N, C-alpha and C. Protein backbone atom coordinates (compact mmCIF):
# COMPACT_ATOMS: atom_id res chain seq x y z
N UNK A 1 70.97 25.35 -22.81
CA UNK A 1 70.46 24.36 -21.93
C UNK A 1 71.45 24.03 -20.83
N UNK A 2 72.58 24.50 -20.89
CA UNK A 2 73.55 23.87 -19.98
C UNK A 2 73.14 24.85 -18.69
N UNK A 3 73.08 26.14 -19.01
CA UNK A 3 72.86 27.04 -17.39
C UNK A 3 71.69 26.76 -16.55
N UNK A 4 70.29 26.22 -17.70
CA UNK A 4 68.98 26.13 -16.76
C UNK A 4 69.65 25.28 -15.83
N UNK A 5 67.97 25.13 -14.92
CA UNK A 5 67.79 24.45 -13.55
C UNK A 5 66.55 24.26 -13.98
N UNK A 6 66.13 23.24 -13.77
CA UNK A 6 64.90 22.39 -13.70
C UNK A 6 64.55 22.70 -12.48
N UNK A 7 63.42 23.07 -12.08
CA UNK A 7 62.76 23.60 -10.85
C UNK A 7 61.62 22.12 -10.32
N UNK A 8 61.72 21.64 -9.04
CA UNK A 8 61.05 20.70 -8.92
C UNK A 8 59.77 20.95 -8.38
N UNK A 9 58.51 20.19 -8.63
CA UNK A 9 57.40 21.02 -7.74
C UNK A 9 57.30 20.40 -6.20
N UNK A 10 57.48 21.18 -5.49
CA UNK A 10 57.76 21.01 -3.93
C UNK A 10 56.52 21.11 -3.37
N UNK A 11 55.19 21.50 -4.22
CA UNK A 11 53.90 22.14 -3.08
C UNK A 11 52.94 21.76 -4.03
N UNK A 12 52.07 21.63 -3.52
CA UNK A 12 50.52 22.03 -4.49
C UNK A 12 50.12 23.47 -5.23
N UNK A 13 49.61 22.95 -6.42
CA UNK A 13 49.37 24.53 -6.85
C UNK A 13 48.14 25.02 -6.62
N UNK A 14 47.46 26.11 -6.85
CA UNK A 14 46.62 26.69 -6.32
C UNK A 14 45.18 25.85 -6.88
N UNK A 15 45.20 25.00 -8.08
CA UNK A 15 44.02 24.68 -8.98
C UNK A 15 44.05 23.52 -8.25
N UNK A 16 45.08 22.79 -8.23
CA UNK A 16 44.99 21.61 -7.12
C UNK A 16 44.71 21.48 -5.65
N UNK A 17 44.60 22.69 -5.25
CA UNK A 17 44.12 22.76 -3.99
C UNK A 17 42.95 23.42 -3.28
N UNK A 18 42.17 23.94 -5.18
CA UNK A 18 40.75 23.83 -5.03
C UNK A 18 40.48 23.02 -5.56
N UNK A 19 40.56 22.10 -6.12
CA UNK A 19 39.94 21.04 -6.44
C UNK A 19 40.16 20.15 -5.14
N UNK A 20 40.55 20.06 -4.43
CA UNK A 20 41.17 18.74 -3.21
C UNK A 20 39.61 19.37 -1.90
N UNK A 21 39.89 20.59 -2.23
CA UNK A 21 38.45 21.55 -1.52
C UNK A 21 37.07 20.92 -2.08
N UNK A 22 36.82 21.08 -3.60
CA UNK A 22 36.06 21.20 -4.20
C UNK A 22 35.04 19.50 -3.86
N UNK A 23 36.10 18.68 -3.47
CA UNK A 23 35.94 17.27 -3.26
C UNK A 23 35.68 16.80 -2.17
N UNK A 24 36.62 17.24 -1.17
CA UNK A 24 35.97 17.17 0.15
C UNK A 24 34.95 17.65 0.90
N UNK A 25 34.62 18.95 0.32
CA UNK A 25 33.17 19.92 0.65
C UNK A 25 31.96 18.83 -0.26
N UNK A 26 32.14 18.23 -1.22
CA UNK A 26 31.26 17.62 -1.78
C UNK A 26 31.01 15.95 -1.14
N UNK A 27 32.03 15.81 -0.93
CA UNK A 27 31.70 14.26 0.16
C UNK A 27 30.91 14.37 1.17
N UNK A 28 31.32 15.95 2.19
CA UNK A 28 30.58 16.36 3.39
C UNK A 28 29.10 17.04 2.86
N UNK A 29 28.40 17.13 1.76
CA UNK A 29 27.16 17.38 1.75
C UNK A 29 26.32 16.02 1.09
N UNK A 30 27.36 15.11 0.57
CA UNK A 30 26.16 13.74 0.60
C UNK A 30 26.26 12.80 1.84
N UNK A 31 27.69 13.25 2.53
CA UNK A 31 27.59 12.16 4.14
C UNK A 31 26.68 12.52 4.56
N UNK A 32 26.58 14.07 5.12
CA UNK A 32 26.51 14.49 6.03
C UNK A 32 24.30 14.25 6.42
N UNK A 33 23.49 14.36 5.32
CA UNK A 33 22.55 14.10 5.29
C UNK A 33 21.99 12.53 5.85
N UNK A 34 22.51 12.14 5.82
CA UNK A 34 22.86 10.29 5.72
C UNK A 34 22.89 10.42 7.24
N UNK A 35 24.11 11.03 7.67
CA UNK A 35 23.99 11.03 9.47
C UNK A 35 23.22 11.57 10.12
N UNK A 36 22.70 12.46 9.77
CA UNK A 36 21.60 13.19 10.31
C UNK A 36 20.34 12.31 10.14
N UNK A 37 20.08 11.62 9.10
CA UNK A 37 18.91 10.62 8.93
C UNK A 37 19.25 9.33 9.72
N UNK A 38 20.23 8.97 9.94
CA UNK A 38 20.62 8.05 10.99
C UNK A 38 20.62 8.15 12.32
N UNK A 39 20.97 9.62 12.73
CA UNK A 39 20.91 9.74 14.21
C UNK A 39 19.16 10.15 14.37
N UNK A 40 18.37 10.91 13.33
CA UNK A 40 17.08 11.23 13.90
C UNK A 40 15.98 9.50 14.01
N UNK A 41 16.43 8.71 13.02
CA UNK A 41 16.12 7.07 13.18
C UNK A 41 16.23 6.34 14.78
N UNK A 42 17.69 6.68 15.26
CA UNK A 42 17.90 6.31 16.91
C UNK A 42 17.42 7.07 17.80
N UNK A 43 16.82 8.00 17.60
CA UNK A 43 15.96 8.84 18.59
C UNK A 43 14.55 8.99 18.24
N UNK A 44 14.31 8.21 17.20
CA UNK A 44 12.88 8.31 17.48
C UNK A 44 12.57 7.23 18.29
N UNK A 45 10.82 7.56 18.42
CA UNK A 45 9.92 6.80 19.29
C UNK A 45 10.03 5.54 19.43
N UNK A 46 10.09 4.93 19.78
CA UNK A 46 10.05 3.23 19.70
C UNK A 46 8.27 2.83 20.13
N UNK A 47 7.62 3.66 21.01
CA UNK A 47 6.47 3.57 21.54
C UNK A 47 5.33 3.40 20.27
N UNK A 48 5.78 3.82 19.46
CA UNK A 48 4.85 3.80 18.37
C UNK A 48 4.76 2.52 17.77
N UNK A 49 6.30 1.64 17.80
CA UNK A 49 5.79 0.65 17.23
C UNK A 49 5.29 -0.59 18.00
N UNK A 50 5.24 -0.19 19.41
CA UNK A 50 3.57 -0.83 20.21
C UNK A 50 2.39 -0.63 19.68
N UNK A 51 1.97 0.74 19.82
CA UNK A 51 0.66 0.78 19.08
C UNK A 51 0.51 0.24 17.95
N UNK A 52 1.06 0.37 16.88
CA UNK A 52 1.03 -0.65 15.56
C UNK A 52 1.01 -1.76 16.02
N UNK A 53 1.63 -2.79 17.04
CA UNK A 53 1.46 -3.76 17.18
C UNK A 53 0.16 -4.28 18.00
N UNK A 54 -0.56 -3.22 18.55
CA UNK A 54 -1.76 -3.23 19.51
C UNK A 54 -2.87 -3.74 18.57
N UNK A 55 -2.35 -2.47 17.32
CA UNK A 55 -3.71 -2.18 16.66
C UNK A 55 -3.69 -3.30 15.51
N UNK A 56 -2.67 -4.17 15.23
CA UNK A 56 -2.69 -5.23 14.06
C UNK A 56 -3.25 -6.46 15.54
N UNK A 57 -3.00 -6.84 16.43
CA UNK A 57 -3.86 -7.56 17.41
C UNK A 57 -5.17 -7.82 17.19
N UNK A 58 -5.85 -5.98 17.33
CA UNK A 58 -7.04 -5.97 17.75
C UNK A 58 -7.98 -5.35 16.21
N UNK A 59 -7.06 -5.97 15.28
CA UNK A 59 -7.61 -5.23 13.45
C UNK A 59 -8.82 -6.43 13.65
N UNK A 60 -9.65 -6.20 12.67
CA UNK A 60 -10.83 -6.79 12.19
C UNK A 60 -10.16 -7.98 10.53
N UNK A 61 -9.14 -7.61 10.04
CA UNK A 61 -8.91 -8.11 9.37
C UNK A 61 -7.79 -9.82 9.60
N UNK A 62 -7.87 -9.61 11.34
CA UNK A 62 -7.62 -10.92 11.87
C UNK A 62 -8.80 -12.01 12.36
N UNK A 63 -9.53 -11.13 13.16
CA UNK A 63 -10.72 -11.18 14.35
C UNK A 63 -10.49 -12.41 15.25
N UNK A 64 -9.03 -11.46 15.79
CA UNK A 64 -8.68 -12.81 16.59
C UNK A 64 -8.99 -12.82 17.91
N UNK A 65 -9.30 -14.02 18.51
CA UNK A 65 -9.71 -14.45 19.92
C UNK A 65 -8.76 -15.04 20.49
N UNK A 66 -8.32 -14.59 21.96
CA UNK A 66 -7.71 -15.52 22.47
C UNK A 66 -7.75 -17.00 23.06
N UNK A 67 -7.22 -17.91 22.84
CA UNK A 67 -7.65 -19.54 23.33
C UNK A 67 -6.70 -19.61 24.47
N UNK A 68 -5.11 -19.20 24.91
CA UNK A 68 -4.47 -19.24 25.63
C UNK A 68 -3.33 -18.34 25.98
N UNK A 69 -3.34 -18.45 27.09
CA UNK A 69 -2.28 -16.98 27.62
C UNK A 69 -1.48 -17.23 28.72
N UNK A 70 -0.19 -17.71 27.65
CA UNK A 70 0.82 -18.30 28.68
C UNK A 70 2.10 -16.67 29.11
N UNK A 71 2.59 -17.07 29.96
CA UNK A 71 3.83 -15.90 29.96
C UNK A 71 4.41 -15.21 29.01
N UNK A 72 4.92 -16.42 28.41
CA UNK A 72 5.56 -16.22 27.14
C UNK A 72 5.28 -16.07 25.37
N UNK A 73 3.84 -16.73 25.70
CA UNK A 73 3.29 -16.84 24.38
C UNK A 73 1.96 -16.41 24.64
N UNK A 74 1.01 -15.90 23.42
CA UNK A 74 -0.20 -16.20 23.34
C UNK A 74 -0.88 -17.22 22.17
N UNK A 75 -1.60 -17.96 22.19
CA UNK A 75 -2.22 -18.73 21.28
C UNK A 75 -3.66 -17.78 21.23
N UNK A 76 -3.86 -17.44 19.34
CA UNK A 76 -4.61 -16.59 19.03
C UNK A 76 -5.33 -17.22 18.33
N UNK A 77 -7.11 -17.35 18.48
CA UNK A 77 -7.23 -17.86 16.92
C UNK A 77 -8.04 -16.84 16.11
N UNK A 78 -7.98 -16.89 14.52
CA UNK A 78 -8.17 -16.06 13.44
C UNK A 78 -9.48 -16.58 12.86
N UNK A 79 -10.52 -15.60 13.07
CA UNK A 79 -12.38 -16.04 12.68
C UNK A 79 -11.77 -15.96 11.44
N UNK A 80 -11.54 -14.99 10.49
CA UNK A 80 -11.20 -14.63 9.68
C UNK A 80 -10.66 -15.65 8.60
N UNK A 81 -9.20 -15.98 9.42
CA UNK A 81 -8.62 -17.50 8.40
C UNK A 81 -8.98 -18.89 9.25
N UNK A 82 -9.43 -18.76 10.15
CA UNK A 82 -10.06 -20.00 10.45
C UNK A 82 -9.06 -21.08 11.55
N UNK A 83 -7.81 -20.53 11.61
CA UNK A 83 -6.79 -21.00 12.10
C UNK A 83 -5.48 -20.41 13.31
N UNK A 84 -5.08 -21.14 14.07
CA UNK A 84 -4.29 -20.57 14.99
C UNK A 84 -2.87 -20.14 14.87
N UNK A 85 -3.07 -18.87 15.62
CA UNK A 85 -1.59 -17.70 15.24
C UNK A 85 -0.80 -18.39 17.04
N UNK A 86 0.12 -18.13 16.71
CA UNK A 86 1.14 -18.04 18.08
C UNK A 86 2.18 -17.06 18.16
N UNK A 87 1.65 -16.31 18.97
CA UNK A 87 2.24 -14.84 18.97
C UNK A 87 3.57 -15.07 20.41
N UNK A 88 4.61 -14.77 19.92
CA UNK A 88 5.69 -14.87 20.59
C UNK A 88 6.89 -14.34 20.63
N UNK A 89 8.15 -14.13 21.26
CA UNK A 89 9.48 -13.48 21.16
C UNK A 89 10.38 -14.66 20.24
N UNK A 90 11.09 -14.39 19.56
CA UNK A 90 12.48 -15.28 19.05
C UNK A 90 13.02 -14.79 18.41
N UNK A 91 14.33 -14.99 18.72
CA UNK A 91 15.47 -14.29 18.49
C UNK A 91 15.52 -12.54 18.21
N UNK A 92 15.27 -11.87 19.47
CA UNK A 92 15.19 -10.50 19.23
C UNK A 92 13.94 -9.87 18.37
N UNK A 93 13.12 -10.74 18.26
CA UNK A 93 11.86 -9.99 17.42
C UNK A 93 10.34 -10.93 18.29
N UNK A 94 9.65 -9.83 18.19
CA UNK A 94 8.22 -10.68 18.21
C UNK A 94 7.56 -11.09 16.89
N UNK A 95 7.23 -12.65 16.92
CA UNK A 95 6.51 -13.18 15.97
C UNK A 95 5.36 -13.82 15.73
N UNK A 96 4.75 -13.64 15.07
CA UNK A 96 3.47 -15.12 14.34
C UNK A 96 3.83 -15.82 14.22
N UNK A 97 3.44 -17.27 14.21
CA UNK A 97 3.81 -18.74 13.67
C UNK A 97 2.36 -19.29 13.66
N UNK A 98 1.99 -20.57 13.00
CA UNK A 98 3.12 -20.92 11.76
C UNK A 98 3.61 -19.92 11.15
N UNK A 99 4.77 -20.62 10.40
CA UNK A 99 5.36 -19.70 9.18
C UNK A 99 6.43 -18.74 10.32
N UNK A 100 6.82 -17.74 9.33
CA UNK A 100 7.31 -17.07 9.98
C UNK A 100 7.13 -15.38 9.86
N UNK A 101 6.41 -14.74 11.16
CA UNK A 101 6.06 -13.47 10.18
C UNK A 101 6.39 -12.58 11.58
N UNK A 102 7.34 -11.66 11.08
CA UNK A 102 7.77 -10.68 12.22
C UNK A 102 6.93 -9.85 12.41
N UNK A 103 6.41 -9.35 13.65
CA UNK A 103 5.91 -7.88 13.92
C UNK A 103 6.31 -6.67 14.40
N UNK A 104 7.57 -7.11 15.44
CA UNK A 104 8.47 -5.99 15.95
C UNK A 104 9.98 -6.70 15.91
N UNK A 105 10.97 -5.80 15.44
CA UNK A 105 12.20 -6.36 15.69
C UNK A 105 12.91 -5.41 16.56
N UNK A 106 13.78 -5.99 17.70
CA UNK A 106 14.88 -5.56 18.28
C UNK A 106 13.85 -5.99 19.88
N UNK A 107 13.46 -6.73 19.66
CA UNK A 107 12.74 -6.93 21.40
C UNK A 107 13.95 -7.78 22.16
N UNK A 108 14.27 -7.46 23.08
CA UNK A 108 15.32 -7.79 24.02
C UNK A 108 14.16 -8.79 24.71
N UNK A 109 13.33 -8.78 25.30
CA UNK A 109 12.59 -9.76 26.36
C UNK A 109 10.50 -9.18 26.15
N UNK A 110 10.08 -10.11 26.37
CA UNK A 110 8.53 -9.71 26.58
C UNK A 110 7.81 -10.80 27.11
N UNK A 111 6.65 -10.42 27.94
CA UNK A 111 6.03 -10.98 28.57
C UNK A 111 4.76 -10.61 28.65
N UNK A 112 3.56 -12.02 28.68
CA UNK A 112 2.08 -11.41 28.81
C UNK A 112 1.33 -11.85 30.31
N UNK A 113 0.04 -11.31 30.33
CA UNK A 113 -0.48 -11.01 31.54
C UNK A 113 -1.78 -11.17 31.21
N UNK A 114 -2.42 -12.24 31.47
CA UNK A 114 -4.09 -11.78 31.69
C UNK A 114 -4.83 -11.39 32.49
N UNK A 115 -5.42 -10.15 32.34
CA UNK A 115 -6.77 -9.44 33.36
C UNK A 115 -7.90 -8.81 32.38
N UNK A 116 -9.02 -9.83 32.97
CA UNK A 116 -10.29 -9.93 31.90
C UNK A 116 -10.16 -10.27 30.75
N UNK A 117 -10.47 -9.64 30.28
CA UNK A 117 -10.93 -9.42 28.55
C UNK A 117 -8.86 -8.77 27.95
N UNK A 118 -8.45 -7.72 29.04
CA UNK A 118 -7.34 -7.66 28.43
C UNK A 118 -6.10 -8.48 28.64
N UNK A 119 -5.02 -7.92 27.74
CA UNK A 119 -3.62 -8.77 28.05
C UNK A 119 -2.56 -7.77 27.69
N UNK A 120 -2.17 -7.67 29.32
CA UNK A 120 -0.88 -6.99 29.49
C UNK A 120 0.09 -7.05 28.44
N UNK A 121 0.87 -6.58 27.58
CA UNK A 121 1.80 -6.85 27.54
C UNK A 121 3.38 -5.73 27.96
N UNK A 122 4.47 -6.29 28.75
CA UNK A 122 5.24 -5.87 28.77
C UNK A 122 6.35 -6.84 27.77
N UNK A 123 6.69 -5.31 27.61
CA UNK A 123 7.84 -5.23 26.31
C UNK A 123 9.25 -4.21 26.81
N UNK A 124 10.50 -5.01 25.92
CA UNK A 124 11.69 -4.23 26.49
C UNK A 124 11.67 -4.01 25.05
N UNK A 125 12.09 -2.89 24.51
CA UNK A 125 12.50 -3.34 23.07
C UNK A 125 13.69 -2.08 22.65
N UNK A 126 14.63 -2.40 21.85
CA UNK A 126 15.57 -1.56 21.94
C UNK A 126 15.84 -0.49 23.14
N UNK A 127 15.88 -1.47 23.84
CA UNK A 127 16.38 -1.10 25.81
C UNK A 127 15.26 -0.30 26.56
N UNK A 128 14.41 0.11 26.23
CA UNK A 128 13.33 0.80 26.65
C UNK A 128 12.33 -0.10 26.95
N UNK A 129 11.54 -0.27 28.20
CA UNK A 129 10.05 -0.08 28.79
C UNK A 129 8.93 0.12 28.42
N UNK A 130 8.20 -0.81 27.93
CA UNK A 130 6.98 -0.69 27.32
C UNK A 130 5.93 -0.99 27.59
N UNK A 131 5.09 -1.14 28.31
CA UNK A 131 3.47 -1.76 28.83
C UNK A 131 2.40 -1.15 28.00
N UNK A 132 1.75 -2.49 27.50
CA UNK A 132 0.50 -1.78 26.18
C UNK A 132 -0.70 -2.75 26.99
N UNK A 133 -2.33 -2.61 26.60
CA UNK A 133 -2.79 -3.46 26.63
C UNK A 133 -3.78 -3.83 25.29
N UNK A 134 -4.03 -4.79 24.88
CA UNK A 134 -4.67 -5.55 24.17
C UNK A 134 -6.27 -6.05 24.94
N UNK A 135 -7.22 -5.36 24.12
CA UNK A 135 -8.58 -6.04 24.19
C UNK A 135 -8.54 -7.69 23.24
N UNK A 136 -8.87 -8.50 23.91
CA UNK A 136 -8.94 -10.00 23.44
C UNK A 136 -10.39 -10.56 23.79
N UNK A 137 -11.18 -10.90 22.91
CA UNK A 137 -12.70 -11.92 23.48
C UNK A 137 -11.68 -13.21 23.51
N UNK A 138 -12.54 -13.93 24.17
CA UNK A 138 -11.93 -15.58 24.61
C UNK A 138 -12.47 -16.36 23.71
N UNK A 139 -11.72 -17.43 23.26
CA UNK A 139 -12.19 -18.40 22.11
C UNK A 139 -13.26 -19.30 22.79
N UNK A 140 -14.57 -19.27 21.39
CA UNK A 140 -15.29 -19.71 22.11
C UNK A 140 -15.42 -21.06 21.01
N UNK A 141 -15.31 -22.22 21.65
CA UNK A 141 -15.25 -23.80 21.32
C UNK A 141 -16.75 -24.04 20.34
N UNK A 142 -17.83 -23.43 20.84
CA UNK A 142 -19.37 -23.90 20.32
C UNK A 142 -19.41 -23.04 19.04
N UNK A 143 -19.05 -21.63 18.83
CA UNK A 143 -19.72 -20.70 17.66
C UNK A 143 -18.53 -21.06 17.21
N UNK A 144 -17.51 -22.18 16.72
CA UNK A 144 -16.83 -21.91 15.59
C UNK A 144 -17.08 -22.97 14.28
């Protein structure tokens, strides 16, 4: 024992440096799906979720009429439940009230428009340009 030399390990050995592989190649196939589902999320359509919002407007399972059509708001009423919706922007989303019930989130600004029977709406929503229109009958005071 007196002549050895204890040899120190100065490097990685070969099993340790597939395994250090074996780990990092395996992190990069559960990230890597994740980002790809994240970046195809920010490039999709945003336009679509106008139409969803057109078509829950003008559903039968509201049968709503318009009573008023301010800039900023519309006052809707519901044959259906018998009672008035107020369709509006706050805090980055368009909503129903009473209560509180979101329909689109990330709206930066929106604004409505009446001509005839329809109602403009322009919409900014996650930075993009949107103009939809909405068929509305007018609330009528006698048939309710």
């Amino acid at each position: 024992m007196i002549g050895e030399k204890r040899f120190k390990k100065v490097a990685f050995t070969l099993i340790e440096t597939i395994v250090v592989f074996f780990i990092v190649c395996s992190m990069f196939l559960i990230i890597h799906p994740l980002v790809n589902s994240t970046h195809r999320y920010l490039e999709r359509d945003d336009s679509i979720d106008l139409v969803v919002l057109i078509n829950e407007l003008e559903s039968e399972r509201h049968s709503f009429t318009l009573k008023n059509c301010k800039r900023d708001s519309l006052v809707l009423f519901s044959g259906k439940e018998n009672k008035d919706y107020i369709l509006s922007s706050y805090k980055k989303m368009l909503r129903f009230t009473p209560g509180h019930m979101p329909l689109l989130l990330g709206v930066n600004s929106c604004w409505f428009e009446k001509e005839g029977k329809f109602i403009k709406i322009h919409l900014n929503h996650n930075g993009h340009n949107y103009n939809g229109k909405v068929y509305l009958n007018d609330y009528d005071k006698k048939s309710k």
